[in-house]
Coordinates of N, CA and C in Angstrom, one line a residue:
X259 N 65.0 71.2 71.4 CA 65.0 70.3 72.6 C 66.5 69.6 72.4
X260 N 66.3 69.0 70.9 CA 67.2 68.0 70.3 C 68.9 68.7 70.7
X261 N 69.0 70.2 70.5 CA 69.9 70.8 70.8 C 70.4 71.1 71.8
X262 N 69.5 71.1 73.0 CA 70.1 71.2 74.2 C 70.4 69.7 74.9
X263 N 70.1 68.8 75.0 CA 70.0 67.4 74.9 C 71.0 66.7 74.2
X264 N 71.8 67.5 73.0 CA 72.8 66.3 72.3 C 74.1 67.0 72.9
X265 N 73.9 67.9 73.7 CA 75.5 68.1 74.5 C 76.3 69.5 73.5
X266 N 75.9 70.0 72.3 CA 76.5 70.7 71.2 C 76.8 72.3 72.2
X267 N 75.6 72.7 72.6 CA 75.9 73.8 73.3 C 76.6 73.8 74.8
X268 N 77.2 72.8 75.0 CA 78.4 73.1 76.1 C 79.1 74.1 75.9
X269 N 79.8 74.5 76.6 CA 80.9 75.2 76.9 C 82.0 74.5 76.9
X270 N 83.3 75.0 76.5 CA 84.7 74.3 75.9 C 84.9 73.9 77.9
X271 N 85.6 72.7 77.4 CA 85.9 72.2 79.4 C 87.3 72.1 79.3
X272 N 88.1 72.5 80.3 CA 89.7 72.3 80.3 C 90.0 70.9 79.5
X273 N 91.3 71.0 79.4 CA 91.9 69.7 78.8 C 91.6 69.5 77.2
X274 N 90.2 70.4 76.7 CA 89.6 70.5 74.8 C 90.9 70.5 74.1
X275 N 91.0 69.8 73.2 CA 92.4 70.1 72.2 C 92.0 71.0 71.6
X276 N 90.7 71.8 71.5 CA 90.8 73.0 70.8 C 91.8 74.6 71.4
X277 N 91.3 74.2 72.7 CA 92.1 75.0 73.9 C 93.7 75.3 73.6
X278 N 93.9 74.2 73.1 CA 95.4 74.5 72.7 C 96.0 75.1 71.4
X279 N 95.0 76.0 70.7 CA 95.0 76.9 69.7 C 94.8 78.3 70.6
X280 N 94.2 78.4 71.6 CA 93.6 79.5 72.3 C 95.1 80.2 73.3
X281 N 95.1 81.5 72.9 CA 96.2 82.6 73.5 C 95.4 83.3 74.2
X282 N 95.9 84.4 75.4 CA 95.3 85.0 76.0 C 96.1 86.1 76.5
X283 N 95.9 87.6 75.8 CA 96.9 88.8 76.0 C 96.2 89.9 76.8
X284 N 96.6 89.8 77.8 CA 95.9 91.6 78.9 C 96.6 92.8 78.1
X285 N 95.8 93.6 78.0 CA 96.4 95.0 77.0 C 95.9 95.8 78.0
X286 N 95.3 95.7 78.6 CA 94.6 97.0 79.5 C 94.3 96.6 80.8
X287 N 94.8 96.8 82.2 CA 94.8 96.3 83.5 C 94.9 97.5 84.7
X288 N 94.5 97.5 85.6 CA 94.6 98.4 86.4 C 96.1 98.6 87.0
X289 N 97.0 97.6 86.9 CA 98.5 97.7 87.1 C 99.2 98.4 86.1
X290 N 98.9 98.4 84.6 CA 99.1 98.9 83.8 C 98.9 100.4 84.1
X291 N 97.6 100.3 84.0 CA 97.3 102.0 83.9 C 98.3 102.8 85.0
X292 N 98.7 102.5 86.3 CA 99.2 102.8 87.3 C 100.6 103.1 86.9
X293 N 101.6 102.1 86.3 CA 102.5 102.0 86.0 C 102.9 103.2 84.4
X294 N 101.5 103.4 84.2 CA 101.8 104.3 83.1 C 102.2 105.6 83.7
X295 N 101.2 106.0 84.6 CA 100.8 107.1 84.9 C 102.3 107.4 86.0
X296 N 103.2 106.7 86.5 CA 104.3 106.4 86.9 C 105.2 106.9 85.9
X297 N 105.3 106.1 85.2 CA 106.5 106.7 83.9 C 106.2 108.0 83.6
X298 N 104.8 108.6 83.9 CA 104.6 109.7 83.4 C 105.2 110.8 84.6
X299 N 104.9 110.8 85.5 CA 105.6 111.5 86.8 C 106.8 111.1 86.4
X300 N 107.5 109.8 86.7 CA 108.7 110.1 86.3 C 109.4 111.3 85.1
X301 N 108.6 111.0 84.1 CA 109.4 112.4 82.7 C 109.2 113.3 83.3
X302 N 108.6 113.5 84.5 CA 108.5 114.9 85.2 C 109.7 115.3 86.0
X303 N 109.9 114.4 86.4 CA 111.1 114.0 87.7 C 110.5 114.0 88.8
X304 N 109.1 113.3 89.1 CA 108.6 112.9 90.4 C 108.5 111.6 90.6
X305 N 109.2 111.0 91.5 CA 109.0 109.8 92.0 C 107.8 109.4 92.2
X306 N 107.0 108.1 91.7 CA 105.8 107.7 91.8 C 105.7 106.2 92.4
X307 N 104.7 106.4 93.5 CA 104.2 104.9 94.3 C 103.4 104.4 94.5
X308 N 103.5 102.9 93.8 CA 102.2 102.4 93.5 C 101.6 101.7 95.1
X309 N 100.7 102.4 95.7 CA 100.5 101.6 96.8 C 99.2 100.6 96.7
X310 N 98.9 100.4 95.7 CA 98.0 99.0 95.6 C 96.9 99.5 94.1
X311 N 97.0 98.4 93.5 CA 95.9 98.7 92.7 C 94.5 97.8 92.4
X312 N 93.8 97.5 94.0 CA 92.7 96.5 94.1 C 92.2 97.1 95.6
X313 N 92.5 98.4 95.5 CA 91.9 99.0 97.2 C 90.5 99.0 97.0
X314 N 90.2 98.3 98.0 CA 88.5 98.7 98.1 C 87.8 98.9 99.4
X315 N 86.6 99.4 99.4 CA 86.0 99.7 100.8 C 85.1 101.1 100.7
X316 N 84.8 101.5 101.5 CA 83.8 102.6 101.4 C 84.7 103.8 100.7
X317 N 84.1 104.6 99.9 CA 85.3 105.6 99.2 C 85.4 106.7 100.8
X318 N 84.7 106.7 101.2 CA 85.0 108.1 102.3 C 86.2 107.3 103.1
X319 N 86.2 106.2 103.7 CA 87.6 105.4 104.7 C 88.1 105.1 103.8
X320 N 88.5 104.9 102.7 CA 89.8 104.9 102.0 C 90.2 106.4 101.7
X321 N 89.0 107.3 101.4 CA 89.8 108.9 101.5 C 90.8 109.2 103.1
X322 N 90.0 109.0 103.9 CA 90.6 109.4 105.2 C 92.0 109.0 105.5
X323 N 91.8 107.2 105.0 CA 93.4 106.0 105.1 C 94.5 107.3 104.1
X324 N 94.1 107.9 103.1 CA 94.9 108.1 102.1 C 95.4 109.6 102.5
X325 N 94.5 110.5 103.1 CA 94.6 111.9 103.7 C 95.7 111.7 104.9
X326 N 95.2 110.5 105.6 CA 96.9 110.6 106.6 C 98.1 110.3 106.2
X327 N 97.8 109.0 105.4 CA 99.0 108.9 104.3 C 100.2 110.0 103.8
X328 N 99.1 110.8 103.1 CA 99.6 111.8 102.6 C 100.3 113.1 103.5
X329 N 99.7 113.2 104.8 CA 100.1 114.1 105.6 C 101.4 113.5 106.3
X330 N 101.5 111.9 106.6 CA 102.9 111.8 107.3 C 104.1 111.9 106.2
X331 N 103.7 111.3 105.1 CA 104.6 112.0 103.9 C 105.4 113.5 104.1
X332 N 104.0 114.5 103.7 CA 104.0 115.7 103.9 C 104.7 116.1 105.4
X333 N 104.7 115.8 106.2 CA 104.9 116.5 107.7 C 106.4 115.4 108.2
X334 N 106.6 114.5 107.6 CA 107.5 113.9 108.3 C 108.5 112.8 107.2
X335 N 108.0 112.8 105.8 CA 108.7 112.4 104.9 C 109.2 110.5 105.1
X336 N 108.0 110.7 105.6 CA 108.1 109.2 105.8 C 106.5 108.3 105.3
X337 N 106.4 107.2 104.5 CA 107.4 106.6 104.1 C 108.6 107.0 103.0
X338 N 107.9 107.7 102.0 CA 108.6 108.9 101.0 C 109.1 109.7 101.2
X339 N 110.1 110.4 100.6 CA 110.5 111.6 100.7 C 109.4 112.6 99.3
X340 N 109.4 114.0 100.0 CA 109.0 114.8 99.1 C 109.9 115.2 97.8
X341 N 109.6 115.7 96.8 CA 108.3 115.5 96.3 C 108.1 114.2 95.8
X342 N 106.5 113.5 95.7 CA 106.3 112.7 95.2 C 104.8 112.3 94.9
X343 N 104.3 111.4 94.1 CA 103.3 110.8 93.6 C 102.8 109.9 94.6
X344 N 101.5 109.8 95.0 CA 101.1 108.3 95.3 C 99.9 108.0 94.6
X345 N 100.4 107.1 93.6 CA 99.1 106.3 93.0 C 98.3 105.1 93.6
X346 N 97.0 105.1 93.0 CA 96.4 103.9 93.5 C 94.9 103.5 92.8
X347 N 94.9 102.4 93.1 CA 93.4 102.0 92.2 C 92.9 101.2 92.6
X348 N 91.9 100.6 92.1 CA 90.5 99.3 92.9 C 89.2 100.0 92.6
X349 N 88.5 99.8 93.1 CA 87.1 100.5 93.2 C 86.4 100.3 94.5
X350 N 86.0 101.6 94.9 CA 85.7 101.7 96.4 C 84.0 101.8 96.2
X351 N 83.4 102.0 97.1 CA 82.2 101.6 97.4 C 81.3 103.4 98.2
X352 N 80.5 103.5 97.5 CA 79.7 104.8 97.8 C 78.4 104.2 98.5
X353 N 78.1 104.2 99.8 CA 76.5 103.4 100.4 C 75.8 105.0 100.5
X354 N 74.8 104.7 99.5 CA 74.1 106.4 99.6 C 72.9 107.0 100.3
X355 N 72.9 107.6 101.5 CA 71.9 107.7 102.7 C 71.4 109.1 102.8
X356 N 72.3 109.8 101.9 CA 71.6 111.3 101.6 C 71.2 111.3 100.3
X357 N 70.9 113.0 100.1 CA 70.0 113.3 98.6 C 70.9 113.8 97.6
X358 N 72.5 113.1 98.1 CA 73.4 113.1 96.6 C 73.4 112.1 95.9
X359 N 74.4 112.0 94.8 CA 74.1 111.2 93.8 C 75.3 109.9 93.6
X360 N 75.7 110.3 95.1 CA 77.0 109.2 94.9 C 78.2 109.5 94.1
X361 N 78.9 108.7 93.6 CA 80.1 108.7 92.8 C 81.4 108.9 93.6
X362 N 81.6 107.3 93.2 CA 83.0 107.0 94.3 C 84.1 107.6 94.0
X363 N 84.2 108.3 93.1 CA 85.8 109.1 93.3 C 85.6 110.6 94.1
X364 N 84.4 111.0 93.4 CA 84.0 112.4 93.5 C 84.1 112.2 95.7
X365 N 83.4 111.1 96.2 CA 83.5 111.1 97.6 C 84.7 110.8 98.2
X366 N 85.3 109.8 97.4 CA 86.9 109.4 98.1 C 87.7 110.6 98.1
X367 N 87.5 111.9 97.1 CA 88.5 113.2 97.2 C 88.2 114.1 98.1
X368 N 86.7 113.8 98.2 CA 86.3 115.1 99.4 C 86.6 114.5 100.6
X369 N 86.4 113.4 101.0 CA 86.8 112.9 102.6 C 88.4 113.0 102.5
X370 N 89.0 112.6 101.3 CA 90.3 112.7 101.6 C 90.7 114.4 101.7
X371 N 90.5 115.2 101.2 CA 90.1 117.0 101.4 C 89.7 116.8 102.8
X372 N 88.9 116.5 103.1 CA 88.6 117.3 104.8 C 89.6 116.5 105.3
X373 N 90.2 115.3 105.1 CA 91.1 114.4 106.2 C 92.5 115.3 105.9
X374 N 92.9 115.8 104.8 CA 94.3 117.0 104.4 C 93.9 118.2 105.4
X375 N 92.6 118.7 106.0 CA 92.7 120.0 106.5 C 93.2 121.3 106.2
X376 N 93.2 121.6 104.8 CA 94.0 122.7 103.9 C 95.1 122.4 104.0
X377 N 95.7 120.7 104.2 CA 97.5 121.2 104.2 C 97.8 121.6 103.2
X378 N 98.9 122.1 103.2 CA 99.6 123.0 101.9 C 100.5 122.1 101.1
X379 N 100.9 122.3 99.7 CA 101.3 121.4 98.8 C 100.8 120.1 98.4
X380 N 99.5 120.0 99.1 CA 99.0 118.5 98.7 C 98.2 118.7 97.6
X381 N 98.2 118.2 96.4 CA 97.1 118.1 95.5 C 97.0 116.6 95.0
X382 N 95.1 116.3 94.6 CA 94.9 115.2 94.3 C 94.0 115.3 92.9
X383 N 93.6 113.8 92.3 CA 92.8 113.5 91.2 C 92.5 112.2 91.3
X384 N 91.1 112.2 91.3 CA 90.5 110.9 91.2 C 89.7 110.7 90.0
X385 N 89.7 109.8 89.3 CA 88.7 109.9 88.3 C 88.7 108.2 87.8
X386 N 87.3 107.5 87.5 CA 86.9 106.6 87.0 C 87.6 106.1 85.5
X387 N 88.5 105.2 85.3 CA 89.2 105.1 83.8 C 88.2 105.1 82.7
X388 N 87.0 104.8 82.8 CA 86.0 105.0 81.5 C 85.1 106.3 81.5
X389 N 85.6 107.2 82.3 CA 85.0 108.8 82.3 C 83.8 108.4 82.9
X390 N 83.2 107.5 83.2 CA 81.8 107.9 84.2 C 82.2 107.4 85.6
X391 N 82.0 108.8 86.5 CA 82.1 108.1 88.2 C 80.6 108.0 88.5
X392 N 80.3 106.6 88.7 CA 78.7 106.3 89.4 C 78.0 106.4 88.1
X393 N 76.6 107.5 88.3 CA 76.0 107.6 86.8 C 76.0 108.9 86.4
X394 N 77.4 109.6 86.3 CA 76.8 110.8 86.4 C 78.2 111.0 84.6
X395 N 78.2 111.6 84.2 CA 78.6 111.8 82.6 C 80.4 112.5 83.3
X396 N 80.8 112.6 84.4 CA 81.8 112.7 85.1 C 83.0 111.8 85.5
X397 N 84.1 112.0 84.8 CA 85.2 111.3 85.4 C 85.5 111.1 86.7
X398 N 85.8 112.2 87.4 CA 86.0 112.6 88.5 C 86.4 113.9 89.1
X399 N 87.3 114.5 89.5 CA 87.3 115.8 90.4 C 88.9 115.7 90.7
X400 N 89.4 117.6 91.0 CA 90.5 117.8 91.4 C 90.0 118.5 92.5
X401 N 91.2 118.1 93.7 CA 91.5 118.8 95.0 C 92.9 119.6 95.0
X402 N 92.7 120.6 95.5 CA 94.2 121.6 96.0 C 94.1 122.2 96.9
X403 N 95.0 122.5 97.4 CA 95.3 123.0 98.8 C 93.9 124.3 99.4
X404 N 93.7 125.2 98.1 CA 92.6 125.9 98.4 C 91.5 125.6 98.4
X405 N 91.1 124.2 98.3 CA 89.4 123.8 97.8 C 88.8 124.0 99.0
X406 N 89.0 123.9 100.3 CA 88.6 123.7 100.9 C 87.6 125.1 101.6
X407 N 89.0 126.0 101.4 CA 88.7 127.8 101.6 C 87.9 128.3 100.8
X408 N 88.0 127.9 99.5 CA 87.1 128.2 98.5 C 86.0 127.9 98.3
X409 N 85.6 126.5 98.9 CA 84.3 126.2 99.3 C 83.2 126.7 100.6
X410 N 83.9 127.2 101.5 CA 83.4 128.3 102.6 C 83.1 129.2 102.2
X411 N 84.0 129.9 101.5 CA 83.9 131.3 100.7 C 82.6 131.7 99.9
X412 N 82.2 130.3 99.5 CA 81.1 130.2 98.4 C 79.8 129.6 99.0
X413 N 79.9 129.1 100.2 CA 79.0 129.1 101.5 C 78.6 127.4 101.0
X414 N 79.2 126.6 100.6 CA 79.1 125.1 100.5 C 80.0 124.5 101.4
X415 N 79.0 123.9 102.7 CA 79.3 123.0 103.4 C 80.0 122.0 103.2
X416 N 81.4 121.6 103.2 CA 82.4 120.0 103.2 C 81.5 119.1 103.8
X417 N 81.4 119.6 104.8 CA 81.2 118.4 105.5 C 79.3 117.5 105.6
X418 N 78.4 118.7 105.1 CA 77.4 118.7 104.8 C 77.0 117.9 103.2
X419 N 78.4 118.3 102.4 CA 78.0 117.9 101.1 C 78.4 116.2 101.4
X420 N 79.7 115.7 102.1 CA 80.1 114.7 102.3 C 78.5 113.5 102.9
X421 N 78.2 114.0 104.0 CA 76.8 113.4 105.0 C 76.2 112.9 103.6
X422 N 75.9 113.9 103.1 CA 74.8 113.7 101.8 C 74.8 112.7 100.5
X423 N 76.0 112.4 100.8 CA 76.8 111.9 99.4 C 76.8 112.7 98.4
X424 N 77.2 114.0 98.5 CA 77.2 114.9 97.1 C 78.0 115.5 96.7
X425 N 79.3 114.8 96.6 CA 80.6 114.9 95.8 C 80.5 115.7 94.4
X426 N 79.4 115.2 93.8 CA 79.2 116.0 92.7 C 78.8 117.0 92.6
X427 N 77.7 117.7 93.6 CA 77.6 119.0 93.5 C 78.4 119.7 94.6
X428 N 79.1 119.1 94.9 CA 80.5 120.2 95.8 C 81.1 120.6 94.4
X429 N 82.2 119.5 94.4 CA 82.7 119.9 92.9 C 82.4 120.3 91.8
X430 N 81.4 120.5 91.5 CA 80.5 121.2 90.6 C 80.4 122.7 90.8
X431 N 80.6 123.1 91.8 CA 79.9 124.3 92.6 C 81.3 124.9 92.4
X432 N 82.9 124.1 92.9 CA 83.8 124.6 92.8 C 84.5 124.8 91.3
X433 N 84.0 124.1 90.4 CA 84.3 124.2 88.7 C 85.4 123.3 88.6
X434 N 85.1 122.3 89.8 CA 86.6 121.2 89.8 C 86.4 120.1 89.3
X435 N 85.2 120.1 88.5 CA 85.3 118.5 88.2 C 86.1 118.2 86.8
X436 N 86.3 116.8 86.7 CA 87.2 116.5 85.6 C 86.3 115.6 84.4
X437 N 86.1 116.1 83.5 CA 85.3 115.5 82.7 C 86.1 115.5 81.2
X438 N 86.1 113.8 81.1 CA 86.8 113.2 79.7 C 86.4 112.8 78.7
X439 N 84.8 112.4 79.1 CA 84.1 112.0 77.9 C 84.3 110.2 78.1
X440 N 83.5 109.2 77.9 CA 83.9 108.2 77.8 C 84.8 107.7 77.0
X441 N 85.9 106.8 77.7 CA 87.2 106.3 77.3 C 86.8 105.0 76.8
X442 N 85.9 104.5 76.8 CA 85.2 102.8 76.3 C 86.5 101.7 77.0
X443 N 87.1 102.4 77.9 CA 88.1 101.0 78.6 C 88.0 101.6 79.5
X444 N 88.0 100.2 80.9 CA 87.5 100.5 82.0 C 88.5 99.8 82.9
X445 N 89.5 100.3 83.4 CA 90.2 99.2 84.7 C 90.5 99.8 85.9
X446 N 89.0 100.2 86.2 CA 88.8 100.5 87.5 C 89.5 102.2 87.9
X447 N 89.3 102.3 89.2 CA 89.3 103.7 89.4 C 91.2 104.1 89.4
X448 N 91.6 105.5 89.3 CA 92.8 105.9 89.1 C 92.8 107.1 90.1
X449 N 93.5 106.9 91.0 CA 93.8 107.9 92.3 C 95.7 108.2 92.2
X450 N 95.5 109.7 92.4 CA 97.1 110.2 92.4 C 96.8 111.6 93.5
X451 N 98.1 111.4 94.6 CA 97.8 112.4 95.1 C 99.5 113.1 95.1
X452 N 99.6 114.0 95.0 CA 100.7 115.0 94.6 C 101.2 115.4 95.5
X453 N 102.5 115.3 96.6 CA 103.1 115.8 97.6 C 103.8 116.5 96.9
X454 N 104.2 118.1 97.1 CA 105.5 119.1 96.7 C 106.7 118.6 97.8
X455 N 107.6 119.3 96.9 CA 109.0 119.2 98.3 C 108.5 120.4 99.4
X456 N 108.1 121.2 98.9 CA 108.0 122.6 99.7 C 106.3 122.7 100.0
X457 N 105.7 122.0 101.3 CA 104.8 121.8 101.6 C 103.8 123.2 101.6
X458 N 104.6 124.3 101.6 CA 104.2 125.6 102.1 C 103.7 126.5 100.4
X459 N 104.1 125.6 99.8 CA 103.9 126.0 98.2 C 103.0 125.4 97.2
X460 N 104.1 124.5 96.5 CA 103.3 123.5 95.6 C 103.1 124.2 94.0
X461 N 102.5 123.1 93.6 CA 102.4 123.6 92.2 C 100.9 124.5 92.2
X462 N 100.2 125.3 91.5 CA 99.1 126.3 91.6 C 98.1 125.6 90.7
X463 N 97.0 125.5 91.3 CA 96.0 125.0 90.8 C 95.4 125.7 89.7
X464 N 94.6 125.3 88.6 CA 94.4 125.9 87.6 C 92.7 126.7 88.2
X465 N 93.0 128.0 87.5 CA 92.1 128.8 88.3 C 90.6 129.0 87.7
X466 N 90.3 128.1 86.7 CA 89.2 127.8 86.1 C 88.9 126.0 86.2
X467 N 89.6 125.9 87.5 CA 88.9 124.5 87.7 C 89.8 122.9 86.3
X468 N 89.3 122.3 86.0 CA 89.5 121.1 85.1 C 88.1 120.7 84.3
X469 N 87.0 121.7 84.2 CA 85.9 121.8 83.8 C 86.4 121.4 82.1
X470 N 86.8 120.4 81.7 CA 87.3 120.1 80.3 C 87.3 118.9 79.8

């Protein structure tokens, strides 16, 4: 009781002389992660555009918007010329109403893919920077121009998967999950959409997915 009433346990208040010795340095932030990704893209000759480091909302809604932007870039060269990479970060939300396991990055990616409707030359990657998307030991997933076609050929209905909030099941079936293991650093989610110069082609997706 004496310790509680004495005030010794109080937190330090503004203007406390002890704060004069304090120094704060940010060593990892969402913006830093996106800028680092942009630098990697530049090394490979790809202009990268950061659309925002704090994009929030329902993952499926953000996916629809990002798909519309990507299609405008691919089809009209607006607001960016191709080839280019669209980068974004922040943390979206999944309101789980179906039998799936949620996962905001895989839900974003599945919604994005449905919005792209198989548009050629557009590839995407989404993942949590700590290596865990939702409650799964999966960072995220990869989407390619052939993802929809492969899913239908396997008997996997992407619309049903999205309705069920089963993005993890969808990408596991395709073998396109991205597994990094725990990174021990969380600076929100990371999303990259690559739009090739020739949208009739674009980079060839890996034949065995990114399940590594």
